[in-house]
PDB file of N, CA, C and O in Angstrom:
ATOM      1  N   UNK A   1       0.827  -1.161   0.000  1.00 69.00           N
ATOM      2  CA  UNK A   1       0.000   0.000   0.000  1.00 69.00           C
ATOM      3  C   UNK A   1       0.889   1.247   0.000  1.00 69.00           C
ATOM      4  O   UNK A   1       1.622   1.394   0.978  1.00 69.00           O
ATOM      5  N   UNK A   2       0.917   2.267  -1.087  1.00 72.00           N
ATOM      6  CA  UNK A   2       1.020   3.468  -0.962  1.00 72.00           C
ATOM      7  C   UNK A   2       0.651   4.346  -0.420  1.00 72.00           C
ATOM      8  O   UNK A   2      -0.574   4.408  -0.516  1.00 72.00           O
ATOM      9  N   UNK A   3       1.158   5.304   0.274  1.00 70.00           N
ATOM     10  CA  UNK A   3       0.704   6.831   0.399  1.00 70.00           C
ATOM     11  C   UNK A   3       0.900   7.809  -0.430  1.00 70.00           C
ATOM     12  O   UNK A   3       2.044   7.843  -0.884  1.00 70.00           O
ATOM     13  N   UNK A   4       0.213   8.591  -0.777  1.00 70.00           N
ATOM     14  CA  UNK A   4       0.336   9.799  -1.379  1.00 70.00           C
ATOM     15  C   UNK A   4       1.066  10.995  -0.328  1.00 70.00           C
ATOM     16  O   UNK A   4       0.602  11.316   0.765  1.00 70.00           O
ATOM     17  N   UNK A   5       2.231  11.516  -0.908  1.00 65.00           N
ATOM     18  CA  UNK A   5       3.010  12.427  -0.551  1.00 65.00           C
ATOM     19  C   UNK A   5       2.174  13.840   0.002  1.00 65.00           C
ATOM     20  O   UNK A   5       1.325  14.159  -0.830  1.00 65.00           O
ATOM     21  N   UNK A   6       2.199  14.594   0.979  1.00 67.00           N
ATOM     22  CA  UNK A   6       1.576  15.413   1.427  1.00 67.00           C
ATOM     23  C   UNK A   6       2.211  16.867   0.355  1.00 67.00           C
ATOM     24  O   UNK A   6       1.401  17.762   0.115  1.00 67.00           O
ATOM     25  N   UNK A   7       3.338  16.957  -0.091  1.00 68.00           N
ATOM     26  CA  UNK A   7       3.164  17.677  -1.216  1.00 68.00           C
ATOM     27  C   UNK A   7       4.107  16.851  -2.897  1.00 68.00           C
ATOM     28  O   UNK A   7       5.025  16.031  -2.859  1.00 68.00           O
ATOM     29  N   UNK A   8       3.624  17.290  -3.822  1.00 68.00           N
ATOM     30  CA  UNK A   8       3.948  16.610  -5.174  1.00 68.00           C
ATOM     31  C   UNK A   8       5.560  16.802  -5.340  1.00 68.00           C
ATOM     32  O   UNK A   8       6.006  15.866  -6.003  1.00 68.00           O
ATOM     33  N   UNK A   9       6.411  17.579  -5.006  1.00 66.00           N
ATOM     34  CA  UNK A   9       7.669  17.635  -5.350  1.00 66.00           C
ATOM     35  C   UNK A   9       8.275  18.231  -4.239  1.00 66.00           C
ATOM     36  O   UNK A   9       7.685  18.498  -3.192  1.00 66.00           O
ATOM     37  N   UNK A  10       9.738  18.486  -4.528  1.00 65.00           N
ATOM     38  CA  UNK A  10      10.397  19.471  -2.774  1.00 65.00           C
ATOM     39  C   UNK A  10      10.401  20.658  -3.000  1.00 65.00           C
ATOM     40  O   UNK A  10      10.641  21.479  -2.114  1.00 65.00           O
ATOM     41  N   UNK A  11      10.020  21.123  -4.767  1.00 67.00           N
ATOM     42  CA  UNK A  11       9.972  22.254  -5.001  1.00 67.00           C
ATOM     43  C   UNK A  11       8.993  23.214  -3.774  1.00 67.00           C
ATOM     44  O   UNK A  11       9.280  24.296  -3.263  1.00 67.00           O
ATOM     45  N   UNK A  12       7.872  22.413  -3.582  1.00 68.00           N
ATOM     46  CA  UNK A  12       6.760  22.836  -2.802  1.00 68.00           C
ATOM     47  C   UNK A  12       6.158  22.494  -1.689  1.00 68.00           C
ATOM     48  O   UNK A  12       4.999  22.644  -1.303  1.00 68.00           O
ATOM     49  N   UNK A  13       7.191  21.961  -1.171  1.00 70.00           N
ATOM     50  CA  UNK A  13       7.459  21.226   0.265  1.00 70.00           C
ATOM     51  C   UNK A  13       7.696  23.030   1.022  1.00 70.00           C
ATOM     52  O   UNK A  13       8.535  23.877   0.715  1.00 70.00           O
ATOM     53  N   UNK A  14       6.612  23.087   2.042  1.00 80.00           N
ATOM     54  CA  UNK A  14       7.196  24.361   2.878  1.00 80.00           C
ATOM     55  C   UNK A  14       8.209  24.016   3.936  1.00 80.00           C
ATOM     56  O   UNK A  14       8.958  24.838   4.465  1.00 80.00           O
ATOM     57  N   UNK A  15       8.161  22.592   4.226  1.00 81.00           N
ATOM     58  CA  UNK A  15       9.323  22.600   5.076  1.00 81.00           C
ATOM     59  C   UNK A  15      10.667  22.649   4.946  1.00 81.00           C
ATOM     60  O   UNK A  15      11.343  22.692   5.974  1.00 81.00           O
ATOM     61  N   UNK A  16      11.147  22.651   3.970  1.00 84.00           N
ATOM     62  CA  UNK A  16      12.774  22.590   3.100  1.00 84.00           C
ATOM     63  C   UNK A  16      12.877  23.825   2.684  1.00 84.00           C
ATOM     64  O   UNK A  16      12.021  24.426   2.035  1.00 84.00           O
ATOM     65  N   UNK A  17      14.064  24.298   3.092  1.00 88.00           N
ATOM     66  CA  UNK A  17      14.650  25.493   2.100  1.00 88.00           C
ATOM     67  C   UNK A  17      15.612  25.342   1.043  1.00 88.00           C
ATOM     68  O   UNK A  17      16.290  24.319   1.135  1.00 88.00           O
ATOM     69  N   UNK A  18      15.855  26.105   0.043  1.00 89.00           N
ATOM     70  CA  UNK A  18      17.227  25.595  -0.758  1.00 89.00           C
ATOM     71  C   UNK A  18      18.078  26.386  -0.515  1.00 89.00           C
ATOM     72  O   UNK A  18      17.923  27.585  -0.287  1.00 89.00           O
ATOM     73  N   UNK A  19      19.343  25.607  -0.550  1.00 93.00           N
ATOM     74  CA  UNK A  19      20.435  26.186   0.170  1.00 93.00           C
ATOM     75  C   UNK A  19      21.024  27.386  -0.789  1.00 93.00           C
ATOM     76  O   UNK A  19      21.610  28.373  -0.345  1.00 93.00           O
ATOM     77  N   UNK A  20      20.781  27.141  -2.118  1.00 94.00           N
ATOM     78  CA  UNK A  20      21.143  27.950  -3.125  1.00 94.00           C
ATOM     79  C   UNK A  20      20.707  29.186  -2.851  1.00 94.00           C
ATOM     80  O   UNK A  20      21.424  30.185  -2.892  1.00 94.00           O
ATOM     81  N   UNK A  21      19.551  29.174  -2.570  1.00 93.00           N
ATOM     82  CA  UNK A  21      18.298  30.122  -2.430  1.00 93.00           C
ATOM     83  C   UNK A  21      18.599  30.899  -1.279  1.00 93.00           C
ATOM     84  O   UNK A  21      18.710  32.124  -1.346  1.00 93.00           O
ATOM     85  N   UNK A  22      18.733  30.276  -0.261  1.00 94.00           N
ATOM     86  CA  UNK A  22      19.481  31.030   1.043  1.00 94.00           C
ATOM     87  C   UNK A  22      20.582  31.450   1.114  1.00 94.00           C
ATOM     88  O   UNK A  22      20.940  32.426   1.773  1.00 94.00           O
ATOM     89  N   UNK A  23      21.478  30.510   0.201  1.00 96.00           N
ATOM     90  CA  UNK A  23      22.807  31.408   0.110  1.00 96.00           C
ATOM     91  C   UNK A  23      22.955  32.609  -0.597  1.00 96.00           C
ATOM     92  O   UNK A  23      23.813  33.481  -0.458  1.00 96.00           O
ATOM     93  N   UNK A  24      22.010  32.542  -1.371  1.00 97.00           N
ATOM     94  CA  UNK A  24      21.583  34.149  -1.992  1.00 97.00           C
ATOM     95  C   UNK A  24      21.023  35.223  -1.255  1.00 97.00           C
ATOM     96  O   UNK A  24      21.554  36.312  -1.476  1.00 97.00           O
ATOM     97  N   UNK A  25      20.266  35.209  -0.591  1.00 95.00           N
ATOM     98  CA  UNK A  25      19.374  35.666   0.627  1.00 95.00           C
ATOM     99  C   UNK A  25      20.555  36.383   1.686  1.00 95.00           C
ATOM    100  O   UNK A  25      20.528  37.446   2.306  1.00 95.00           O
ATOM    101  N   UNK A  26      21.545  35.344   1.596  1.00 97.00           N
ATOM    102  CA  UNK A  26      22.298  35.931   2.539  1.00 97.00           C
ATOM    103  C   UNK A  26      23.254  36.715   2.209  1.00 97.00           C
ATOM    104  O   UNK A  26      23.607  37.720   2.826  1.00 97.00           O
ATOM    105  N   UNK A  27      23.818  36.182   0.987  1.00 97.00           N
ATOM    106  CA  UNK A  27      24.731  37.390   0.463  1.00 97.00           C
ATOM    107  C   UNK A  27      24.196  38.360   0.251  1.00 97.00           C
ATOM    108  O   UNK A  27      24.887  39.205   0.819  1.00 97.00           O
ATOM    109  N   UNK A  28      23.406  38.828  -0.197  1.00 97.00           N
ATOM    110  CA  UNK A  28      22.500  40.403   0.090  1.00 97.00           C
ATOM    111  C   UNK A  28      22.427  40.829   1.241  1.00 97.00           C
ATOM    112  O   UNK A  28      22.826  41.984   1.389  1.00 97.00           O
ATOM    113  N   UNK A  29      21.970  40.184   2.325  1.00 97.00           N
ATOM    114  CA  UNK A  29      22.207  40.448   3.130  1.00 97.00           C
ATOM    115  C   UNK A  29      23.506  41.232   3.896  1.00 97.00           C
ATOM    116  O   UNK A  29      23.394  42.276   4.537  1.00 97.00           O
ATOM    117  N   UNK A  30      24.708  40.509   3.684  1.00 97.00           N
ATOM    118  CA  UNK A  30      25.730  40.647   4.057  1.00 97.00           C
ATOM    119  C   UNK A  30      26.349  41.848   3.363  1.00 97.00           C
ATOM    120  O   UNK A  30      26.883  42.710   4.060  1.00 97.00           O
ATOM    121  N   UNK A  31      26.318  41.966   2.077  1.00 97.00           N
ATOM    122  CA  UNK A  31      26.124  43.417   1.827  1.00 97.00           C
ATOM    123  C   UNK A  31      25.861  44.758   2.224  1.00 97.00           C
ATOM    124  O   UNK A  31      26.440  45.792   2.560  1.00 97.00           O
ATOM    125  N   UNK A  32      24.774  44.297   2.044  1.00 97.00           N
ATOM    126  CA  UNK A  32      23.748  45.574   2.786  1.00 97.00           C
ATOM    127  C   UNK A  32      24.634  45.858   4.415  1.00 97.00           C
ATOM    128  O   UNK A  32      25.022  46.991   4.701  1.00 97.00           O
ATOM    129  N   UNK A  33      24.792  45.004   5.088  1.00 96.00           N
ATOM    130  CA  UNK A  33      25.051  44.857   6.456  1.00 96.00           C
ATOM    131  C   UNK A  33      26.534  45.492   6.283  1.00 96.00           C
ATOM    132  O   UNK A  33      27.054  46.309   7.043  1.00 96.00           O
ATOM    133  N   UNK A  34      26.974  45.051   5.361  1.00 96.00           N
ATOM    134  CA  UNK A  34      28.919  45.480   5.043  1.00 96.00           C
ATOM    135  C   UNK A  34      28.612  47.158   4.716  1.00 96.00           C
ATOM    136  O   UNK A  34      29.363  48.089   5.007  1.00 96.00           O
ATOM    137  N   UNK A  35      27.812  47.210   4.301  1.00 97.00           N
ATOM    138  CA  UNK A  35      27.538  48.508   2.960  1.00 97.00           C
ATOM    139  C   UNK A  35      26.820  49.928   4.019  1.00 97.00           C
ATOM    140  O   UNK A  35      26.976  51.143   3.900  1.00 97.00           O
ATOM    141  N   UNK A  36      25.924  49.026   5.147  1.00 96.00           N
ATOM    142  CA  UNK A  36      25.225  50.070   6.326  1.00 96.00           C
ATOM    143  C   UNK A  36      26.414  50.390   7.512  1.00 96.00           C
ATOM    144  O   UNK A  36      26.435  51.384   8.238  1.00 96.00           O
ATOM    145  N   UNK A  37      27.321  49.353   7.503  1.00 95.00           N
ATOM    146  CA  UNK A  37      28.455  49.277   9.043  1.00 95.00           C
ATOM    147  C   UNK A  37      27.930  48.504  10.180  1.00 95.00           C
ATOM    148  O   UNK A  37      28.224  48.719  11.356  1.00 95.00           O
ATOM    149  N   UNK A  38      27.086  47.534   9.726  1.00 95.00           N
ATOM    150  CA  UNK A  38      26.326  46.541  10.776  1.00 95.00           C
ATOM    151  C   UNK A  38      27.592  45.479  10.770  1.00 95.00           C
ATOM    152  O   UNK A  38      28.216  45.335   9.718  1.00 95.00           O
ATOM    153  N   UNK A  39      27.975  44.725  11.967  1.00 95.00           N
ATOM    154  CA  UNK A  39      28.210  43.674  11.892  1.00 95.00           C
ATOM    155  C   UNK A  39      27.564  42.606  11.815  1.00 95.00           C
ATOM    156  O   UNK A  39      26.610  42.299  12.529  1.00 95.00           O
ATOM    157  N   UNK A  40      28.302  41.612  10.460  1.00 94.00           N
ATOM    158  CA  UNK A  40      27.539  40.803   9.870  1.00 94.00           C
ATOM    159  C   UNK A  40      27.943  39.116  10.206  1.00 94.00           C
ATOM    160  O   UNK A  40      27.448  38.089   9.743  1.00 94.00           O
ATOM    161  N   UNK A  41      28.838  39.278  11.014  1.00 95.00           N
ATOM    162  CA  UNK A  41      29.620  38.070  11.299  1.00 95.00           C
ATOM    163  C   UNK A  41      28.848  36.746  11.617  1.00 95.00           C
ATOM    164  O   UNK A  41      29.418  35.709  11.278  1.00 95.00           O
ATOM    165  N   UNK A  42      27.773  36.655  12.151  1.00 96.00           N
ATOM    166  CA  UNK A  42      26.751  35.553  12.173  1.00 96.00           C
ATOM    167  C   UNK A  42      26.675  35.439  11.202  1.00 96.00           C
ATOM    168  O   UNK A  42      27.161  34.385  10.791  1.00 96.00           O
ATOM    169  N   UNK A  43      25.998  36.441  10.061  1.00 96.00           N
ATOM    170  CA  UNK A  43      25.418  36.085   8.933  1.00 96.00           C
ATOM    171  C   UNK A  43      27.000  35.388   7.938  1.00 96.00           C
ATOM    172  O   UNK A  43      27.118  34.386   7.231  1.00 96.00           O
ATOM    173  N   UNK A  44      27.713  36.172   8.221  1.00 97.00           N
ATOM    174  CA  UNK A  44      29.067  34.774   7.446  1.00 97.00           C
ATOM    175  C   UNK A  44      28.831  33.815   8.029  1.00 97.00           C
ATOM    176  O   UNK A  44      28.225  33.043   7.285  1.00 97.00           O
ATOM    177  N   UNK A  45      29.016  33.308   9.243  1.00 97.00           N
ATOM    178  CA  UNK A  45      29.369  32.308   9.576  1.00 97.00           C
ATOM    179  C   UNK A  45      27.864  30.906   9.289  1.00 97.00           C
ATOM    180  O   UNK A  45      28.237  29.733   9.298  1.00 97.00           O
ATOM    181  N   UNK A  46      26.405  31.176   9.076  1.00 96.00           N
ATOM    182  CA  UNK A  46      25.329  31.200   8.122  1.00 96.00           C
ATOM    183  C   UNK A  46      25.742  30.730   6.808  1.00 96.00           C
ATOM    184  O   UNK A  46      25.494  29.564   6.501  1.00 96.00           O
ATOM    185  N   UNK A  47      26.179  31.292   6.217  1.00 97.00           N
ATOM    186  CA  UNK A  47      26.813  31.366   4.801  1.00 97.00           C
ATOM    187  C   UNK A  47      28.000  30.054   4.704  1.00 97.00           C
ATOM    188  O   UNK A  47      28.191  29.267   3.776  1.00 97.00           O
ATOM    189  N   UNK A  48      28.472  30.130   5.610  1.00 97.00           N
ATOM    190  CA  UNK A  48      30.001  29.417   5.424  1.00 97.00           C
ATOM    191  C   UNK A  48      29.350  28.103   5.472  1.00 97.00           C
ATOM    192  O   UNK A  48      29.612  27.274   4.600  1.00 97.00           O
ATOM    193  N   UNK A  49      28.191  27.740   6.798  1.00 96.00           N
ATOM    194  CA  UNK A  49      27.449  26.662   7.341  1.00 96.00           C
ATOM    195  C   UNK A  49      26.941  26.138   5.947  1.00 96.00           C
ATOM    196  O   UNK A  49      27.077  24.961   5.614  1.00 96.00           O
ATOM    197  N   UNK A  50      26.401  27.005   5.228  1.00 96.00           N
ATOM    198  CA  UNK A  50      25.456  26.118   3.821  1.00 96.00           C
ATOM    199  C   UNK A  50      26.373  26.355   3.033  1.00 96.00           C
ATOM    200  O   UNK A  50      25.981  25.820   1.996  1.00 96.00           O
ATOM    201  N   UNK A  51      27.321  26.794   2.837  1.00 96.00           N
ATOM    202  CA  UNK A  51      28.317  26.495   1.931  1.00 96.00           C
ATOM    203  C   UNK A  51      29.058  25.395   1.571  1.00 96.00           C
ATOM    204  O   UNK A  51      29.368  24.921   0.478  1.00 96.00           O
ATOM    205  N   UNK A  52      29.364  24.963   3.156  1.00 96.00           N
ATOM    206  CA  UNK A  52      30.055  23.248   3.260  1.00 96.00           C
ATOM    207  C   UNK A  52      28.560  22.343   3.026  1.00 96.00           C
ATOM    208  O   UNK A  52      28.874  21.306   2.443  1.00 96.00           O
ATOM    209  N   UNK A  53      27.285  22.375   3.241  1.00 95.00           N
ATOM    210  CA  UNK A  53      26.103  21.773   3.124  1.00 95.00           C
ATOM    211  C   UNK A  53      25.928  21.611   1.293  1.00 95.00           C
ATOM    212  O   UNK A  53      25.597  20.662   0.582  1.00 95.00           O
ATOM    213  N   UNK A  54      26.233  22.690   1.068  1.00 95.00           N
ATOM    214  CA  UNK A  54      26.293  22.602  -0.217  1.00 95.00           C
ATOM    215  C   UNK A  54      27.688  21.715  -1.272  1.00 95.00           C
ATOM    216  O   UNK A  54      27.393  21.224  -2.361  1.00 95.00           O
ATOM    217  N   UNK A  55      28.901  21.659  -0.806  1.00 96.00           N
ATOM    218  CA  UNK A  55      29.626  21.117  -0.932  1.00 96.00           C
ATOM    219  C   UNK A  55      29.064  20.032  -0.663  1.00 96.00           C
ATOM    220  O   UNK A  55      28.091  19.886  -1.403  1.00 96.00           O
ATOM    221  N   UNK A  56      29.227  19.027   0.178  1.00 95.00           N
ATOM    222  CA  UNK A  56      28.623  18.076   0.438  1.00 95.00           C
ATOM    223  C   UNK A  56      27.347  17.025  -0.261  1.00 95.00           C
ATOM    224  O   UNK A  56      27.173  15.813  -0.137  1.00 95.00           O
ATOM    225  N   UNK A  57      26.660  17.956  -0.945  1.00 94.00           N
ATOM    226  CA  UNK A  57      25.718  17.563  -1.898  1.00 94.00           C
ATOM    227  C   UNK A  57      24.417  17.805  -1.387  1.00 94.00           C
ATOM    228  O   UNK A  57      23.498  17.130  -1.852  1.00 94.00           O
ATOM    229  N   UNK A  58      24.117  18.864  -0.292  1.00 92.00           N
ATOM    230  CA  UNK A  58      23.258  18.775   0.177  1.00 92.00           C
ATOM    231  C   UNK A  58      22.300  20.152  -0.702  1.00 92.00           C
ATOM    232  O   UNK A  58      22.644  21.326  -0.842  1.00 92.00           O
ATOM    233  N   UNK A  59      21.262  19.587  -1.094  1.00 91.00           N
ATOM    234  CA  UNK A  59      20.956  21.027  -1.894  1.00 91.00           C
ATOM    235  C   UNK A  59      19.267  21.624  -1.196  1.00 91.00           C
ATOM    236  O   UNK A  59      18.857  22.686  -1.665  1.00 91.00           O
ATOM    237  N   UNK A  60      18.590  21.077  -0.369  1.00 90.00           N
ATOM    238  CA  UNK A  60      17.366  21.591   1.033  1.00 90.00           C
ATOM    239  C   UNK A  60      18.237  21.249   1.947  1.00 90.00           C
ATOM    240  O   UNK A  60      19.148  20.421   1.969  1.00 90.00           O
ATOM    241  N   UNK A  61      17.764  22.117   2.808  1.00 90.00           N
ATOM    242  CA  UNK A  61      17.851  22.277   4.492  1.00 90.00           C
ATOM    243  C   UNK A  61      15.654  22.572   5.232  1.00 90.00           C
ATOM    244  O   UNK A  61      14.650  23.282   5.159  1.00 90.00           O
ATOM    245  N   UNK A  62      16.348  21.197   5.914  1.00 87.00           N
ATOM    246  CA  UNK A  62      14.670  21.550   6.461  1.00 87.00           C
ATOM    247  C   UNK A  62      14.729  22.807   7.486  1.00 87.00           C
ATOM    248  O   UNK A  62      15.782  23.171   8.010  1.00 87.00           O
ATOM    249  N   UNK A  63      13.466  23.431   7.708  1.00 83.00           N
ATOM    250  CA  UNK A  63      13.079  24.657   8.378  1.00 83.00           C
ATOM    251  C   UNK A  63      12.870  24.557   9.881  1.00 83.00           C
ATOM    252  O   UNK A  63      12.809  25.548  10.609  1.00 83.00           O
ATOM    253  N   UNK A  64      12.766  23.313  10.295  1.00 76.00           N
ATOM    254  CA  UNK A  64      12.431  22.765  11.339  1.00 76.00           C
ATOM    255  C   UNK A  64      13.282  22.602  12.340  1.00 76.00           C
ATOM    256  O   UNK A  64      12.916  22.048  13.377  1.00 76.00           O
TER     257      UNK A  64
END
């Protein structure tokens, strides 16, 4: 017996983010933050985190 998936692809899964997607998110971020005189050093260290995730082959991160 099958179940049917609560959503059709991971495209549209709300619980997963893509790391691509966030790593974009954040480099703007970090910008802006470099560019206002905020320290942004979490947000690198964010970045660096899905960077090796991404290396790795990991391409969602759940939200959870």
């Amino acid at each position: 017996m099958l179940v049917d998936p609560a959503y059709p692809d991971v495209q549209s899964d709300e619980r997963l983010v893509s790391v691509t997607a966030e790593m974009l998110r954040l480099q703007t971020e970090i910008q802006d933050a470099d560019w206002e005189g905020r320290d942004a050093t979490v947000l690198r260290q964010k970045f660096k985190r899905l960077n090796s995730k991404l290396f790795e082959g990991v391409n969602y991160e759940s939200c959870f």
